[in-house]
PDB file of C-alpha atoms in Angstrom:
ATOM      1  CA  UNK B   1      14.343  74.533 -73.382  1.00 74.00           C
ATOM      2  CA  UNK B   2      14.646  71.542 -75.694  1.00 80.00           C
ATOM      3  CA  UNK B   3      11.050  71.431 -76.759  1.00 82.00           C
ATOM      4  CA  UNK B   4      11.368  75.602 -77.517  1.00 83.00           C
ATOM      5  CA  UNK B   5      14.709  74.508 -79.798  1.00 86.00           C
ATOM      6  CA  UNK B   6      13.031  71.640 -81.361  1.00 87.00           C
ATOM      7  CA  UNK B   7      10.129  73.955 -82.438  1.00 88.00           C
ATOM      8  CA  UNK B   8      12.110  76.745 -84.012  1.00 87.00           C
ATOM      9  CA  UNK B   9      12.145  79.150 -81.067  1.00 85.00           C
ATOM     10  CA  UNK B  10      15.462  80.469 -80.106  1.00 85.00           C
ATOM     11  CA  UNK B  11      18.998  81.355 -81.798  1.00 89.00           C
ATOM     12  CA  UNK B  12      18.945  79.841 -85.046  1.00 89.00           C
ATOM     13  CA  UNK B  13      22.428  78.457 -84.779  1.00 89.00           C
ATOM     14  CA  UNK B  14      20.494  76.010 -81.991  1.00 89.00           C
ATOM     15  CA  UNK B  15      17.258  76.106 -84.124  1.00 87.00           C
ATOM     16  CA  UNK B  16      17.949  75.564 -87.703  1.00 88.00           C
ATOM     17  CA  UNK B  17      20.007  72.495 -88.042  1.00 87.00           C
ATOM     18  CA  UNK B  18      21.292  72.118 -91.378  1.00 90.00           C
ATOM     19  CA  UNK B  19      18.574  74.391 -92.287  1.00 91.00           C
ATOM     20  CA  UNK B  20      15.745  72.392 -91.947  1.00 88.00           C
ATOM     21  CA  UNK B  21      13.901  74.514 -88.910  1.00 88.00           C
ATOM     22  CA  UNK B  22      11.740  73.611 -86.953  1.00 91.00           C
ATOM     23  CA  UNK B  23      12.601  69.988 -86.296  1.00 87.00           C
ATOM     24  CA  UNK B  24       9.268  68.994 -84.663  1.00 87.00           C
ATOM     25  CA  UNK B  25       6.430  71.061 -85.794  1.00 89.00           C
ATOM     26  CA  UNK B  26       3.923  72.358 -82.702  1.00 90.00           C
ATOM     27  CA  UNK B  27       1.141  70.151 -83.750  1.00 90.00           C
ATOM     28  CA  UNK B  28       3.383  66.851 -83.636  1.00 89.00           C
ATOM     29  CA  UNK B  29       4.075  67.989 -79.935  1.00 91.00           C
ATOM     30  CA  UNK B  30       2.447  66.985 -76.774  1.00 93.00           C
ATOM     31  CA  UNK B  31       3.357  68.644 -73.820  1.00 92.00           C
ATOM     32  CA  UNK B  32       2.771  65.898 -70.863  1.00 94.00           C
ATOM     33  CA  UNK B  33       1.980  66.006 -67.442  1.00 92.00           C
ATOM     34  CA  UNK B  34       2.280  69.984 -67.820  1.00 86.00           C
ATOM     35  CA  UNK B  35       2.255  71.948 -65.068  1.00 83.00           C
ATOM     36  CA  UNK B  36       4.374  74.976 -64.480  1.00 72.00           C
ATOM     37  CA  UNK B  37       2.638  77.404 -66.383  1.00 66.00           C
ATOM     38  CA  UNK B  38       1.799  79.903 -64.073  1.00 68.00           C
ATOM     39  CA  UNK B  39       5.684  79.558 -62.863  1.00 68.00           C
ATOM     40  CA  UNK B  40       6.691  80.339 -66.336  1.00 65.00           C
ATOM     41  CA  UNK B  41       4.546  83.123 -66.650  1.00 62.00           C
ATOM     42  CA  UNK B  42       5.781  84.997 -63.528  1.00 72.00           C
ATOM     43  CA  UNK B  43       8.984  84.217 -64.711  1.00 67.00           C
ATOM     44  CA  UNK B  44       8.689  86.031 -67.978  1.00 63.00           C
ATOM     45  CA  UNK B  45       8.805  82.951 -69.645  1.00 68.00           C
ATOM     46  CA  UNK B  46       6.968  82.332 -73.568  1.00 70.00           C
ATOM     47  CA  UNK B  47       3.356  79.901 -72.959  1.00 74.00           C
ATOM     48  CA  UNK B  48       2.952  77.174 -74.821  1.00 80.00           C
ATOM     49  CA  UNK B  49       2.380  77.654 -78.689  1.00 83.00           C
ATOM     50  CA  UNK B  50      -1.329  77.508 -79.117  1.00 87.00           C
ATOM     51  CA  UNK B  51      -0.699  74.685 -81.487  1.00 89.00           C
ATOM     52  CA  UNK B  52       1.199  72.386 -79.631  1.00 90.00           C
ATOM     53  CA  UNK B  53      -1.161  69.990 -77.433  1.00 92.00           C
ATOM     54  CA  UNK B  54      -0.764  69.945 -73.709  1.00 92.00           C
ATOM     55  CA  UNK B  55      -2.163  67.257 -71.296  1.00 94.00           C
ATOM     56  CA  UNK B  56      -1.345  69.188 -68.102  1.00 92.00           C
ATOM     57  CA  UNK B  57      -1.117  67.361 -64.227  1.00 94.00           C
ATOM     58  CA  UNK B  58      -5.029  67.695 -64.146  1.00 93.00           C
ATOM     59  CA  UNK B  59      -6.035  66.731 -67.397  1.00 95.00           C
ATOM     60  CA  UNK B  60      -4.044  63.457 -66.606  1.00 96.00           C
ATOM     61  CA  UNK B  61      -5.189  63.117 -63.539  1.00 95.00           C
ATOM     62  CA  UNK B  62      -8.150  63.662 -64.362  1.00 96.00           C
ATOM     63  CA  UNK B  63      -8.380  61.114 -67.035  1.00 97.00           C
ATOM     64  CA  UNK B  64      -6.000  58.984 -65.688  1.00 97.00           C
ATOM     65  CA  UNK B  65      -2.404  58.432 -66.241  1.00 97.00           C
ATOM     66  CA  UNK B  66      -2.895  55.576 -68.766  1.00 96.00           C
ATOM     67  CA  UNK B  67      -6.023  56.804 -70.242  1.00 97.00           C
ATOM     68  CA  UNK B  68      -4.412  60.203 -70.653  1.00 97.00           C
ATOM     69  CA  UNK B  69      -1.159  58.216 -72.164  1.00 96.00           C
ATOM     70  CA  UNK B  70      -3.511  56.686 -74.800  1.00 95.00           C
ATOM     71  CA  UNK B  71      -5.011  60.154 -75.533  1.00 95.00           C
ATOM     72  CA  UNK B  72      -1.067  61.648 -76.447  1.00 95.00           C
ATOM     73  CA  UNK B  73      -0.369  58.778 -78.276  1.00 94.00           C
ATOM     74  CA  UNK B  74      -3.460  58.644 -80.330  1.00 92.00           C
ATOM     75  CA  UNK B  75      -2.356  62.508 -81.378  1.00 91.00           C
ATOM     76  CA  UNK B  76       1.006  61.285 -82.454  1.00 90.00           C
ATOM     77  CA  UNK B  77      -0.035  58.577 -84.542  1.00 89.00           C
ATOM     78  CA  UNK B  78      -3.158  60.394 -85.998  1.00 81.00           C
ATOM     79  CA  UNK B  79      -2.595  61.938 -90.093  1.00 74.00           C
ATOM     80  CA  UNK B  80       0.313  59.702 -91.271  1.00 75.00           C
ATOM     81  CA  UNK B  81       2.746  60.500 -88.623  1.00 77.00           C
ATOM     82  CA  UNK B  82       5.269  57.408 -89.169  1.00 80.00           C
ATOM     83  CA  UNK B  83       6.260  57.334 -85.282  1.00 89.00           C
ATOM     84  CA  UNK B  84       6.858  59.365 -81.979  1.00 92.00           C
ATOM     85  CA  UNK B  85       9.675  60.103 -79.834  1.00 91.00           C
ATOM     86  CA  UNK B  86       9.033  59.587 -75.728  1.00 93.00           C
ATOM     87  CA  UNK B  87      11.368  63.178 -73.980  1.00 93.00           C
ATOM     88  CA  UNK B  88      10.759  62.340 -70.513  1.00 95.00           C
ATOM     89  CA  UNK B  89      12.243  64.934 -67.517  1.00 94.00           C
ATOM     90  CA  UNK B  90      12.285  63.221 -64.595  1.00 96.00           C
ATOM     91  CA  UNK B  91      11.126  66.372 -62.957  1.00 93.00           C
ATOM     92  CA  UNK B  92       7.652  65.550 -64.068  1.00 95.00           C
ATOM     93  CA  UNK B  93       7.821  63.247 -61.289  1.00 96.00           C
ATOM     94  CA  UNK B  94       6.225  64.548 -57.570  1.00 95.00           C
ATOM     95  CA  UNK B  95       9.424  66.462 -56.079  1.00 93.00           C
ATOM     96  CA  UNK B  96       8.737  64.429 -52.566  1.00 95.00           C
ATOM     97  CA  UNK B  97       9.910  61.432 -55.124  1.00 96.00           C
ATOM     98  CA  UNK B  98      12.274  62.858 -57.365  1.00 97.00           C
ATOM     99  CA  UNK B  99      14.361  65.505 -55.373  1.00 96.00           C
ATOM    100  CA  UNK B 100      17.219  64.771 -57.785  1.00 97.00           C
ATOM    101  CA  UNK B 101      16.246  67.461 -59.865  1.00 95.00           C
ATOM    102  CA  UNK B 102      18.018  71.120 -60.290  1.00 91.00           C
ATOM    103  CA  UNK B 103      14.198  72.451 -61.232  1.00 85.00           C
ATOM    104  CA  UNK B 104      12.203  71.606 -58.190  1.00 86.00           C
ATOM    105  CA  UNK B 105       8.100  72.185 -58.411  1.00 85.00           C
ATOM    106  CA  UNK B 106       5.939  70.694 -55.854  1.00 86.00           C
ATOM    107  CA  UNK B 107       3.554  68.270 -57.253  1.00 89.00           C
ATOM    108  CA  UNK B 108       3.747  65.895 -60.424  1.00 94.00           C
ATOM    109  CA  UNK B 109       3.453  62.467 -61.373  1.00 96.00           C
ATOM    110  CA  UNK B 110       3.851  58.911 -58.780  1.00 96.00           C
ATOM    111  CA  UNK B 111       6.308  56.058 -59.624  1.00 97.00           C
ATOM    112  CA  UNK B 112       2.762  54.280 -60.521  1.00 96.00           C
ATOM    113  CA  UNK B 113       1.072  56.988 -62.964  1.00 97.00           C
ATOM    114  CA  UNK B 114       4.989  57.213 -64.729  1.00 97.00           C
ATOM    115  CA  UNK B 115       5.074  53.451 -65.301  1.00 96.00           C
ATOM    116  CA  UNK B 116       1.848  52.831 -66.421  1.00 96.00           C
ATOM    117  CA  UNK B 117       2.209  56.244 -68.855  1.00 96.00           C
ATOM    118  CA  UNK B 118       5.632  54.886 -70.193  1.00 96.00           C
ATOM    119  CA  UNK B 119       3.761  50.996 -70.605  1.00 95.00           C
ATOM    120  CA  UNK B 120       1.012  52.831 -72.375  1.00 94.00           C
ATOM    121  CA  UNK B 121       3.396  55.197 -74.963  1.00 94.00           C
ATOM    122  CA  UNK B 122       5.553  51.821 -75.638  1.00 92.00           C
ATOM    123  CA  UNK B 123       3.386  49.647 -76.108  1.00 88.00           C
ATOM    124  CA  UNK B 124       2.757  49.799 -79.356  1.00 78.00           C
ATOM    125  CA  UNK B 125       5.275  50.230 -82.771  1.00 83.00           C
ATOM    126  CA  UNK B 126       4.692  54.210 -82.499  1.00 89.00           C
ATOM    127  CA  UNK B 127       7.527  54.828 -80.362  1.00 92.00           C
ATOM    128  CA  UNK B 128      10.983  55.131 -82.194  1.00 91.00           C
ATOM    129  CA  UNK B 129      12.678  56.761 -79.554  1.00 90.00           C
ATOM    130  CA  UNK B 130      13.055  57.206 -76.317  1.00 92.00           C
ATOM    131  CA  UNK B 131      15.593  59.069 -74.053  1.00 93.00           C
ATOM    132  CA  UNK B 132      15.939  60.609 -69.843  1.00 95.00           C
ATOM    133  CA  UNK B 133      16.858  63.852 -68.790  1.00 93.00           C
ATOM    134  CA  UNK B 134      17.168  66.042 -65.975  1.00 93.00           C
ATOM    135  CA  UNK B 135      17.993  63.541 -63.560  1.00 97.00           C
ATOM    136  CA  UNK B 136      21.236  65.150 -61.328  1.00 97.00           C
ATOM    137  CA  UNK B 137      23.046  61.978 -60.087  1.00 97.00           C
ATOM    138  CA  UNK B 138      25.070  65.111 -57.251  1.00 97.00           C
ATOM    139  CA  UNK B 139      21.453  65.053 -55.745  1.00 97.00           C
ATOM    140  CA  UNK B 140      21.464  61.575 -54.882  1.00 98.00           C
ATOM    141  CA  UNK B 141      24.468  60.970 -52.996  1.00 97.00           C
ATOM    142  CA  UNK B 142      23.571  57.005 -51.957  1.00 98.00           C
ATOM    143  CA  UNK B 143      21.719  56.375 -55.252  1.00 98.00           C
ATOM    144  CA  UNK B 144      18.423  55.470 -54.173  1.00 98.00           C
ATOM    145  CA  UNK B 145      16.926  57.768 -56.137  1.00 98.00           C
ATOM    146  CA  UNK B 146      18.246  56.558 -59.159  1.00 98.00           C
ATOM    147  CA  UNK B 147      17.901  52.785 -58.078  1.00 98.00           C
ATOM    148  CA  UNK B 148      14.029  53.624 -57.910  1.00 98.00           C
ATOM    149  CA  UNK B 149      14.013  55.443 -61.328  1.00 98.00           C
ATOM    150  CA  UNK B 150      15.858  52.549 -62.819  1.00 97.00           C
ATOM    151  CA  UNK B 151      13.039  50.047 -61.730  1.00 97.00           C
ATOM    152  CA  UNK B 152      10.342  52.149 -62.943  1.00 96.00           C
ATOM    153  CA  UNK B 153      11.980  52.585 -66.090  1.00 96.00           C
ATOM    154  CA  UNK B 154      12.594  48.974 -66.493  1.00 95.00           C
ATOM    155  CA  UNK B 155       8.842  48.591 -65.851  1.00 93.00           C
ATOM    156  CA  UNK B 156       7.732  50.550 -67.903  1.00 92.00           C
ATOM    157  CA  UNK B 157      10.098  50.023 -70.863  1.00 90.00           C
ATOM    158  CA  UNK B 158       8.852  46.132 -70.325  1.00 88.00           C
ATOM    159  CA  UNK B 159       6.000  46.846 -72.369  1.00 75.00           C
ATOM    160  CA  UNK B 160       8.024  47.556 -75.257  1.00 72.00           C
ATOM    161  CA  UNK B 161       9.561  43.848 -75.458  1.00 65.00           C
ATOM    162  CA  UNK B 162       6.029  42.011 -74.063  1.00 55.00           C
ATOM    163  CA  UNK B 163       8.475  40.956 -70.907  1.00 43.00           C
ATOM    164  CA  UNK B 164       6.443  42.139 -67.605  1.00 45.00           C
ATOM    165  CA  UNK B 165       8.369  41.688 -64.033  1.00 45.00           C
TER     166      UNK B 165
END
């Protein structure tokens, strides 16, 4: 929903901020880690835009997560773009791992391929910004979950300050 808003697509109260819609254009987009499109579609839902770039689940895995990582960024940075901001849903994340979720698909992303994407996308100066979402703290009653999302986080968001742990 906050990709579809940041594009243009929806009421224009949401979409056109201080009249300046869209706020991201399609092709400054990567979709990551994709992989509830045929969901959406029985759902009624809109596909991608053909112009923003999607790595789906088997693209990265197939590629790796940190090659795959290095392929988004690359697309970010390419044609003058001055830097890119890191959205990450914690549902992208296998549901056996993160059941803390309102939105739960089987499949997705291990603690491993998630750190060693987020090492790879902060690495470098690209990334301006970076925030969490979806993560539903009611789910996780004793907070393991979100102890274990904390530590991959940290791991990953070592990268961006050259301090590894």
């Amino acid at each position: 929903m906050e990709l579809a808003l940041a594009t243009g697509r929806g009421p224009l109260l949401l979409t056109d901020l201080e009249g300046r819609r869209p706020l991201l254009r399609d092709e400054d987009v990567v979709a990551f880690g994709f992989r509830d499109g045929a969901e959406s579609a029985e759902s009624g839902m809109q596909p991608l835009p053909p112009g923003l770039h999607a790595i789906g689940l088997e693209g990265v895995r197939a590629a790796g997560a940190a090659a795959a990582a290095r392929h988004a960024v690359g697309r970010l940075t390419g044609g003058g773009i001055a830097g890119y901001w890191i959205h990450l849903d914690v549902d992208i994340l296998d549901d056996a791992l993160m059941p803390a979720v309102d939105y739960r698909l089987p499949g997705g992303l291990t603690w491993a391929e998630l750190e060693s994407v987020l090492r790879t996308a902060l690495s470098g100066d690209g990334a301006v910004g970076f925030d969490v979402t979806i993560f539903n703290p009611r789910l996780d009653p004793d907070g393991t979950i979100a102890a274990r999302l904390t530590e991959c986080l940290h791991r990953g968001l070592s990268a961006r300050t050259g301090h590894r742990t």
